[in-house]
C-alpha positions as a printed NumPy array, in Angstrom:
array([[-27.704,   4.979,  22.22 ],
       [-28.164,   2.346,  20.733],
       [-27.54 ,  -0.715,  22.935],
       [-24.854,  -1.99 ,  20.19 ],
       [-22.671,   1.506,  20.952],
       [-23.603,   0.662,  24.784],
       [-21.722,  -2.865,  24.425],
       [-18.99 ,  -1.024,  22.294],
       [-18.462,   1.613,  24.111],
       [-18.377,   0.407,  27.708],
       [-15.519,  -3.115,  26.91 ],
       [-13.028,  -0.17 ,  24.836],
       [-13.364,   2.116,  28.157],
       [-12.511,  -1.286,  30.566],
       [ -9.779,  -1.517,  27.611],
       [ -8.757,   1.302,  27.789],
       [ -8.631,   2.477,  31.424],
       [ -6.84 ,  -0.79 ,  32.064],
       [ -9.734,  -2.942,  34.247],
       [ -9.21 ,  -5.474,  31.269],
       [ -5.79 ,  -6.32 ,  30.317],
       [ -3.753,  -7.634,  27.496],
       [ -4.658, -11.547,  27.529],
       [ -7.642, -11.193,  29.356],
       [-10.797, -13.168,  27.997],
       [-14.026, -11.783,  27.632],
       [-17.365, -12.751,  28.15 ],
       [-18.352, -14.899,  25.106],
       [-21.105, -14.143,  22.452],
       [-24.144, -15.911,  24.82 ],
       [-22.718, -14.979,  28.16 ],
       [-22.755, -10.948,  27.233],
       [-26.488, -11.184,  25.686],
       [-27.187, -12.338,  28.874],
       [-24.858, -10.366,  31.17 ],
       [-25.929,  -7.065,  29.184],
       [-29.581,  -8.156,  28.118],
       [-29.12 ,  -7.862,  24.67 ],
       [-29.294,  -9.936,  21.737],
       [-26.26 , -12.083,  20.57 ],
       [-26.235, -10.322,  17.554],
       [-25.667,  -7.054,  18.932],
       [-23.159,  -8.653,  21.069],
       [-21.383, -10.328,  17.91 ],
       [-21.58 ,  -6.715,  15.962],
       [-20.21 ,  -4.796,  18.497],
       [-17.502,  -7.97 ,  19.499],
       [-16.561,  -7.47 ,  15.261],
       [-16.479,  -4.014,  15.814],
       [-13.973,  -4.164,  18.59 ],
       [-11.749,  -6.485,  16.827],
       [-12.087,  -4.56 ,  13.464],
       [-10.727,  -1.557,  15.756],
       [ -7.917,  -3.984,  17.321],
       [ -9.268,  -3.752,  20.646],
       [ -9.686,  -7.694,  21.264],
       [ -8.651, -10.552,  18.966],
       [-10.445, -13.33 ,  18.022],
       [ -8.68 , -16.996,  19.036],
       [-10.902, -20.164,  16.957],
       [-12.401, -22.421,  19.553],
       [-11.085, -20.184,  22.25 ],
       [-13.204, -17.566,  22.279],
       [-11.784, -13.127,  22.139],
       [ -9.458, -11.551,  24.778],
       [ -7.872,  -8.625,  25.298],
       [ -5.162,  -7.369,  22.192],
       [ -1.755,  -5.381,  23.383],
       [ -3.266,  -1.462,  24.391],
       [ -0.073,  -0.234,  23.651],
       [  0.239,  -1.32 ,  20.55 ],
       [ -3.04 ,   0.151,  19.88 ],
       [ -2.365,   3.699,  21.569],
       [  1.357,   3.253,  19.321],
       [ -1.537,   3.221,  16.071],
       [ -3.741,   5.477,  17.337],
       [ -1.218,   8.172,  17.953],
       [  0.327,   7.46 ,  14.42 ],
       [ -3.408,   8.002,  12.921],
       [ -3.238,  11.642,  14.775],
       [ -0.091,  11.894,  12.679],
       [ -1.261,  11.196,   9.317],
       [ -1.645,  15.001,   8.842],
       [  1.931,  15.833,   8.915],
       [  3.164,  13.514,   6.349],
       [  5.306,  15.248,   3.943],
       [  6.013,  11.723,   1.752],
       [  4.227,   8.749,   1.845],
       [  7.64 ,   5.951,   0.672],
       [  4.29 ,   3.302,   1.164],
       [  3.178,   3.307,  -2.337],
       [ -0.29 ,   3.799,  -0.48 ],
       [ -1.228,   6.507,  -3.128],
       [ -1.34 ,   6.756,  -6.763],
       [  0.45 ,   9.848,  -9.116],
       [ -1.763,  12.317,  -9.958],
       [ -0.83 ,  11.634, -13.961],
       [ -1.371,   7.842, -13.771],
       [ -5.305,   7.865, -14.743],
       [ -7.144,  10.05 , -17.573],
       [ -9.76 ,  11.887, -14.954],
       [-11.695,  13.279, -18.014],
       [-12.107,   9.827, -19.927],
       [-12.85 ,   7.952, -16.407],
       [-15.784,  11.068, -15.979],
       [-17.075,  10.834, -19.507],
       [-17.943,   6.699, -19.11 ],
       [-19.488,   8.213, -15.599],
       [-21.813,  11.011, -17.111],
       [-22.912,   7.568, -19.718],
       [-23.998,   5.117, -16.987],
       [-25.672,   7.749, -15.046],
       [-28.096,   9.012, -18.336],
       [-28.833,   4.869, -17.735],
       [-31.678,   6.124, -15.258],
       [-34.242,   3.282, -15.265],
       [-31.236,   1.054, -14.729],
       [-30.086,   2.705, -11.957],
       [-33.715,   3.216, -10.367],
       [-33.154,  -0.284,  -8.81 ],
       [-29.796,  -2.049,  -6.924],
       [-27.474,  -3.863,  -8.347],
       [-27.394,  -7.665,  -8.207],
       [-25.689,  -9.341,  -5.304],
       [-23.228, -11.198,  -8.357],
       [-22.192,  -8.422,  -9.686],
       [-24.293,  -6.058, -12.961],
       [-24.632,  -9.427, -16.216],
       [-22.705,  -6.967, -18.529],
       [-19.806,  -6.371, -16.227],
       [-19.417, -10.141, -15.607],
       [-19.669, -10.8  , -19.501],
       [-16.394,  -7.728, -19.79 ],
       [-14.547,  -9.368, -17.08 ],
       [-14.944, -13.129, -18.151],
       [-13.544, -12.082, -21.934],
       [-10.478, -10.022, -20.703],
       [ -9.241, -12.34 , -17.896],
       [ -9.755, -14.896, -20.699],
       [ -7.008, -12.538, -23.31 ],
       [ -4.981, -11.609, -20.106],
       [ -4.486, -14.132, -18.222],
       [ -6.214, -17.325, -19.549],
       [ -8.349, -17.79 , -17.464],
       [-11.394, -19.228, -18.617],
       [-14.916, -18.811, -17.261],
       [-18.664, -17.92 , -17.575],
       [-19.787, -15.224, -16.627],
       [-22.267, -17.17 , -14.36 ],
       [-18.672, -18.085, -12.254],
       [-17.905, -14.693, -11.063],
       [-18.783, -12.091,  -8.047],
       [-18.72 ,  -8.842,  -7.721],
       [-17.46 ,  -6.583,  -5.203],
       [-15.902,  -3.301,  -3.69 ],
       [-12.36 ,  -4.654,  -2.663],
       [-11.667,  -7.708,  -1.738],
       [-12.124,  -8.252,   1.668],
       [-15.553,  -7.59 ,   1.094],
       [-15.288, -10.673,  -1.904],
       [-13.732, -12.336,   1.205],
       [-16.938, -11.811,   3.304],
       [-18.982, -13.28 ,   0.826],
       [-16.501, -16.26 ,  -0.059],
       [-16.13 , -17.593,   3.599],
       [-19.845, -18.674,   4.307],
       [-19.698, -21.17 ,   1.297],
       [-16.543, -22.553,   2.68 ],
       [-16.601, -25.652,   4.979],
       [-16.015, -24.051,   8.517],
       [-13.538, -26.913,   9.818],
       [-10.998, -26.54 ,   7.242],
       [ -8.134, -24.541,   8.378],
       [ -6.85 , -21.337,   6.102],
       [ -2.968, -21.093,   5.509],
       [ -1.523, -17.58 ,   4.734],
       [  2.031, -17.363,   3.29 ],
       [  2.977, -14.746,   5.96 ],
       [  1.392, -12.428,   7.804],
       [  1.28 ,  -9.369,   6.192],
       [ -2.41 ,  -9.881,   5.018],
       [ -3.589,  -9.291,   8.309],
       [ -7.14 ,  -7.761,   7.5  ],
       [ -7.859, -11.558,   5.407],
       [ -6.615, -13.549,   8.596],
       [ -8.361, -11.94 ,  10.612],
       [-11.679, -11.523,   8.49 ],
       [-11.042, -15.743,   8.386],
       [-10.577, -15.929,  12.304],
       [-13.602, -14.197,  12.305],
       [-16.008, -16.333,  10.377],
       [-14.419, -19.177,  12.837],
       [-11.72 , -20.728,  10.677],
       [ -8.348, -21.627,  12.35 ],
       [ -5.55 , -19.619,  10.696],
       [ -2.103, -20.348,  10.668],
       [  0.658, -19.528,   8.369],
       [  3.081, -21.961,   6.078],
       [  0.407, -24.981,   7.08 ],
       [  0.989, -27.25 ,   4.575],
       [ -1.938, -29.627,   5.631],
       [ -4.733, -26.874,   5.102],
       [ -7.654, -27.321,   3.982],
       [ -7.699, -23.646,   2.422],
       [ -4.521, -21.837,   1.413],
       [ -4.956, -18.479,  -0.228],
       [ -1.316, -16.747,  -1.728],
       [ -0.371, -14.288,  -4.003],
       [  1.829, -15.671,  -6.663],
       [  2.918, -12.544,  -8.189],
       [  3.016, -10.575,  -5.01 ],
       [  4.546, -13.688,  -2.185],
       [  6.507, -11.03 ,  -0.007],
       [  6.186,  -7.476,   0.932],
       [  9.073,  -6.464,  -1.335],
       [  6.964,  -8.256,  -4.569],
       [  9.013, -11.246,  -5.313],
       [  7.067, -13.915,  -7.754],
       [  6.446, -17.017,  -7.628],
       [  8.117, -19.043, -10.185],
       [  6.74 , -21.547, -12.051],
       [  7.915, -25.083, -10.68 ],
       [  6.129, -23.644,  -7.052],
       [  3.034, -22.768,  -9.065],
       [  2.634, -26.737, -10.528],
       [  3.936, -27.84 ,  -7.127],
       [  1.097, -26.004,  -5.516],
       [ -1.64 , -27.428,  -8.186],
       [ -0.711, -31.057,  -7.768],
       [ -0.296, -30.528,  -3.647],
       [ -3.904, -29.366,  -3.721],
       [ -5.053, -31.395,  -5.699],
       [ -3.528, -34.682,  -4.119],
       [ -4.699, -33.029,  -0.833],
       [ -8.494, -32.076,  -1.938],
       [ -7.455, -28.412,  -1.105],
       [ -8.955, -24.88 ,  -1.942],
       [ -6.571, -22.836,  -3.559],
       [ -7.434, -19.237,  -3.379],
       [ -5.201, -17.047,  -5.951],
       [ -5.558, -13.756,  -5.11 ],
       [ -3.867, -12.35 ,  -8.275],
       [ -2.305,  -8.597,  -7.531],
       [ -0.301,  -6.657,  -9.405],
       [  0.29 ,  -9.453, -11.925],
       [ -0.476,  -6.272, -14.479],
       [  3.134,  -4.996, -13.298],
       [  5.251,  -8.016, -13.682],
       [  7.632,  -6.029, -16.377],
       [ 10.946,  -7.075, -16.016],
       [ 10.36 , -11.161, -15.235],
       [  9.189, -13.402, -17.452],
       [  5.218, -13.263, -17.54 ],
       [  4.121, -16.907, -15.514],
       [  0.28 , -18.283, -15.597],
       [ -2.138, -18.273, -13.271],
       [ -2.446, -20.88 , -11.08 ],
       [ -6.575, -20.947, -12.016],
       [ -4.824, -21.915, -15.487],
       [ -2.682, -23.802, -14.363],
       [ -5.071, -26.195, -12.088],
       [ -8.167, -27.678, -12.285],
       [-11.545, -27.344, -10.067],
       [-10.608, -26.22 ,  -6.968],
       [ -9.144, -22.629,  -7.708],
       [-10.458, -19.363,  -6.744],
       [ -9.281, -16.903,  -8.673],
       [ -9.453, -13.31 ,  -7.436],
       [ -8.833,  -9.586,  -9.326],
       [ -9.23 ,  -6.543,  -8.689],
       [ -8.856,  -2.957, -10.994],
       [ -7.48 ,  -0.253,  -7.937],
       [ -3.915,  -0.955,  -8.78 ],
       [ -4.832,  -0.592, -12.494],
       [ -7.215,   2.598, -12.183],
       [ -7.015,   4.548,  -9.021],
       [ -7.391,   3.273,  -5.099],
       [-11.252,   5.221,  -5.079],
       [-12.196,   2.894,  -7.505],
       [-13.201,  -0.335,  -5.159],
       [-13.875,  -3.193,  -7.85 ],
       [-12.958,  -6.947,  -7.398],
       [-13.65 ,  -9.668,  -8.57 ],
       [-13.703, -13.613,  -7.684],
       [-14.095, -16.523, -10.123],
       [-15.766, -19.063,  -8.001],
       [-15.347, -22.83 ,  -8.332],
       [-18.67 , -24.469,  -9.923],
       [-19.333, -26.504,  -6.606],
       [-19.054, -23.163,  -4.665],
       [-20.86 , -20.908,  -7.194],
       [-23.808, -23.094,  -7.639],
       [-24.065, -22.629,  -3.363],
       [-23.781, -18.142,  -3.942],
       [-26.877, -18.525,  -6.222],
       [-28.569, -21.052,  -3.67 ],
       [-27.763, -18.142,  -0.575],
       [-27.814, -15.134,  -3.13 ],
       [-30.864, -14.033,  -1.116],
       [-28.326, -13.272,   1.893],
       [-25.967, -10.982,  -0.368],
       [-26.264,  -7.394,  -0.715],
       [-23.553,  -6.224,  -3.956],
       [-21.128,  -3.671,  -1.824],
       [-19.976,  -2.361,  -5.489],
       [-21.511,   0.878,  -7.113],
       [-23.876,   0.052,  -9.608],
       [-22.855,   3.235, -11.398],
       [-19.281,   2.549, -11.491],
       [-19.582,  -1.239, -12.394],
       [-21.827,   0.214, -15.451],
       [-18.92 ,   2.689, -16.635],
       [-16.345,  -0.351, -15.935],
       [-17.925,  -2.342, -18.019],
       [-17.86 ,   0.475, -21.523],
       [-14.471,   1.287, -19.974],
       [-13.083,  -2.532, -20.438],
       [-15.019,  -3.345, -23.394],
       [-13.818,   0.037, -25.476],
       [-10.399,  -1.67 , -24.952],
       [ -9.237,   1.478, -22.591],
       [ -8.142,  -0.856, -19.553],
       [ -4.973,  -2.369, -21.844],
       [ -4.052,   0.811, -22.809],
       [ -4.495,   1.927, -18.875],
       [ -2.186,  -1.012, -17.991],
       [  0.422,   0.038, -20.281],
       [  0.519,   3.387, -19.269],
       [  1.389,   2.917, -15.536],
       [  3.214,   0.009, -15.989],
       [  5.958,   2.855, -17.796],
       [  5.314,   4.963, -15.64 ],
       [  5.886,   3.085, -12.316],
       [  8.651,   1.074, -13.46 ],
       [ 10.497,   4.524, -14.453],
       [  9.624,   6.069, -11.194],
       [ 10.434,   3.643,  -9.448],
       [ 14.025,   3.043, -11.05 ],
       [ 14.462,   6.795, -11.208],
       [ 14.074,   7.223,  -7.457],
       [ 15.777,   3.606,  -6.185],
       [ 18.839,   5.524,  -8.733],
       [ 18.429,   8.854,  -6.702],
       [ 18.656,   6.942,  -2.939],
       [ 21.759,   4.963,  -4.283],
       [ 23.51 ,   8.45 ,  -4.955],
       [ 22.153,   9.507,  -1.334],
       [ 22.679,   6.717,   0.94 ],
       [ 26.368,   5.106,   0.073],
       [ 26.142,   2.711,   2.321],
       [ 22.875,   1.429,   1.954],
       [ 21.622,  -1.951,   0.16 ],
       [ 19.363,  -0.676,  -2.47 ],
       [ 17.704,  -3.318,  -4.907],
       [ 14.418,  -3.025,  -6.766],
       [ 11.666,  -5.939,  -6.233],
       [ 10.746,  -8.012,  -9.063],
       [  8.314,  -6.845,  -9.84 ],
       [  9.464,  -3.806, -10.231],
       [  7.218,  -1.841,  -7.914],
       [  9.203,  -1.885,  -4.63 ],
       [ 12.501,  -0.887,  -3.638],
       [ 13.838,  -2.702,  -0.777],
       [ 16.189,  -0.908,   1.159],
       [ 19.133,  -2.311,   3.964],
       [ 21.158,  -0.535,   6.139],
       [ 22.536,   0.349,   9.738],
       [ 20.204,   1.77 ,  12.025],
       [ 20.27 ,   2.622,  15.893],
       [ 17.425,   5.142,  16.354],
       [ 13.974,   5.625,  17.855],
       [ 11.354,   3.884,  14.822],
       [  9.318,   7.49 ,  15.279],
       [ 12.022,   9.223,  13.528],
       [ 10.551,   8.678,  10.423],
       [  7.16 ,  10.272,  11.918],
       [  9.332,  13.237,  12.852],
       [ 10.635,  13.65 ,   9.845],
       [  7.183,  13.785,   7.922],
       [  8.189,  10.365,   6.23 ],
       [  5.282,   7.235,   6.301],
       [  7.527,   3.96 ,   5.424],
       [  6.967,   0.189,   6.11 ],
       [ 10.023,  -1.201,   8.017],
       [ 10.071,  -4.702,   7.642],
       [ 12.337,  -5.767,   9.598],
       [ 14.316,  -3.742,  12.339],
       [ 16.329,  -6.127,  15.093],
       [ 20.702,  -5.756,  15.835],
       [ 21.466,  -2.707,  14.687],
       [ 20.317,  -2.746,  10.557],
       [ 16.846,  -1.798,   9.181],
       [ 14.909,  -3.44 ,   6.377],
       [ 12.274,  -0.779,   4.354],
       [ 10.095,  -1.653,   1.376],
       [  9.712,   1.718,  -0.376],
       [  7.391,   2.632,  -3.401],
       [  7.687,   6.236,  -4.78 ],
       [  4.25 ,   5.885,  -6.529],
       [  2.447,   8.588,  -5.3  ],
       [  5.622,  11.152,  -4.69 ],
       [  6.012,  13.712,  -7.868],
       [  9.272,  13.2  ,  -9.715],
       [ 10.514,  16.782,  -8.832],
       [ 10.394,  15.999,  -4.987],
       [ 12.254,  12.877,  -5.674],
       [ 15.387,  14.641,  -4.224],
       [ 14.111,  16.141,  -1.471],
       [ 11.803,  13.183,  -0.523],
       [ 15.538,  11.164,  -0.202],
       [ 17.225,  13.729,   1.775],
       [ 14.488,  13.271,   4.184],
       [ 15.146,   9.794,   4.353],
       [ 18.615,  10.548,   4.561],
       [ 18.772,  12.25 ,   7.436],
       [ 15.865,   9.819,   9.458],
       [ 18.232,   6.703,   8.688],
       [ 21.822,   8.527,   9.443]])
């Protein structure tokens, strides 16, 4: 067994056996390196995985501490029950009719014919022709005007943040609007940043203007301008995650922060929601200063997105299919949300039910006094936004459920709630 696994398993077993309990501080990386007679890199890798798996948490400037073991065990039990879920109402799956698989297969096959190109690794920054296509696409769609040289590509937003974090000043604090993006908050903490929520004095501000809350609230233009003015006045960096901007259907389109501001905004976009969750290609537009720093340190990074998919996506965008795909899924998912909301209103007469601003989420509020595990028992997966004082707030998305199953899913949810 590798030394890294030995360290990981020994600490994990000490936590599971209650030799280490919630709140206990574990040895620093340097001290653990001496205790286990291994390199600090080995310890760091073991600690990173223990953090990722929820056994320990990193406290900026304080070290590593044991997490709440009961919460971990509950999550593991929930994972074991995943295969029993019949209706996923969290929006974690796509509709089978939302994507033209045959068309995408043609582009993948075309990419695979470029044999010489596939004999080498992708550039750390991403394929140049795809970066050119993205630059043109975001210019037309979001008025984000940039050079392909300032775009970096990665397999998902978290992967991009793993590239961006080493480029930022570790002395800066990071602010998130709330605790919903836990993976992003943990990632910044792992890199040594001090992380807060709603910290107006933070040096780095992470926002998703088109999806401010779990139920899809959209940041109004006035607030966008205020944020830009604040960041310019204080010299803070804004990371704009333009998540789900393509789905704004019932609200007046609002410009991106990047288009409104100057110089200090990192723009992040992703194609997973528009295509398929399994196609993991995201991109970031760096500031001029960070772009220059990335080029100096590019030898430290490896490209994480599939080169074959990058080549395929480039031509897919250039041939105009992305625009058609956005129109298709916007109509599809908006119609599904409205239809399911209507069915829920018929089934749950006393519940408060409304559709979020981006038309993808349904917010359901109702009285509830049962054990929260009733949803798993009813083969339901739901996102519980809040549960206290005998009332529960659910954020629901029927995206991955077939229309023919809407009534059955609504009845199952009704049975769980009442």
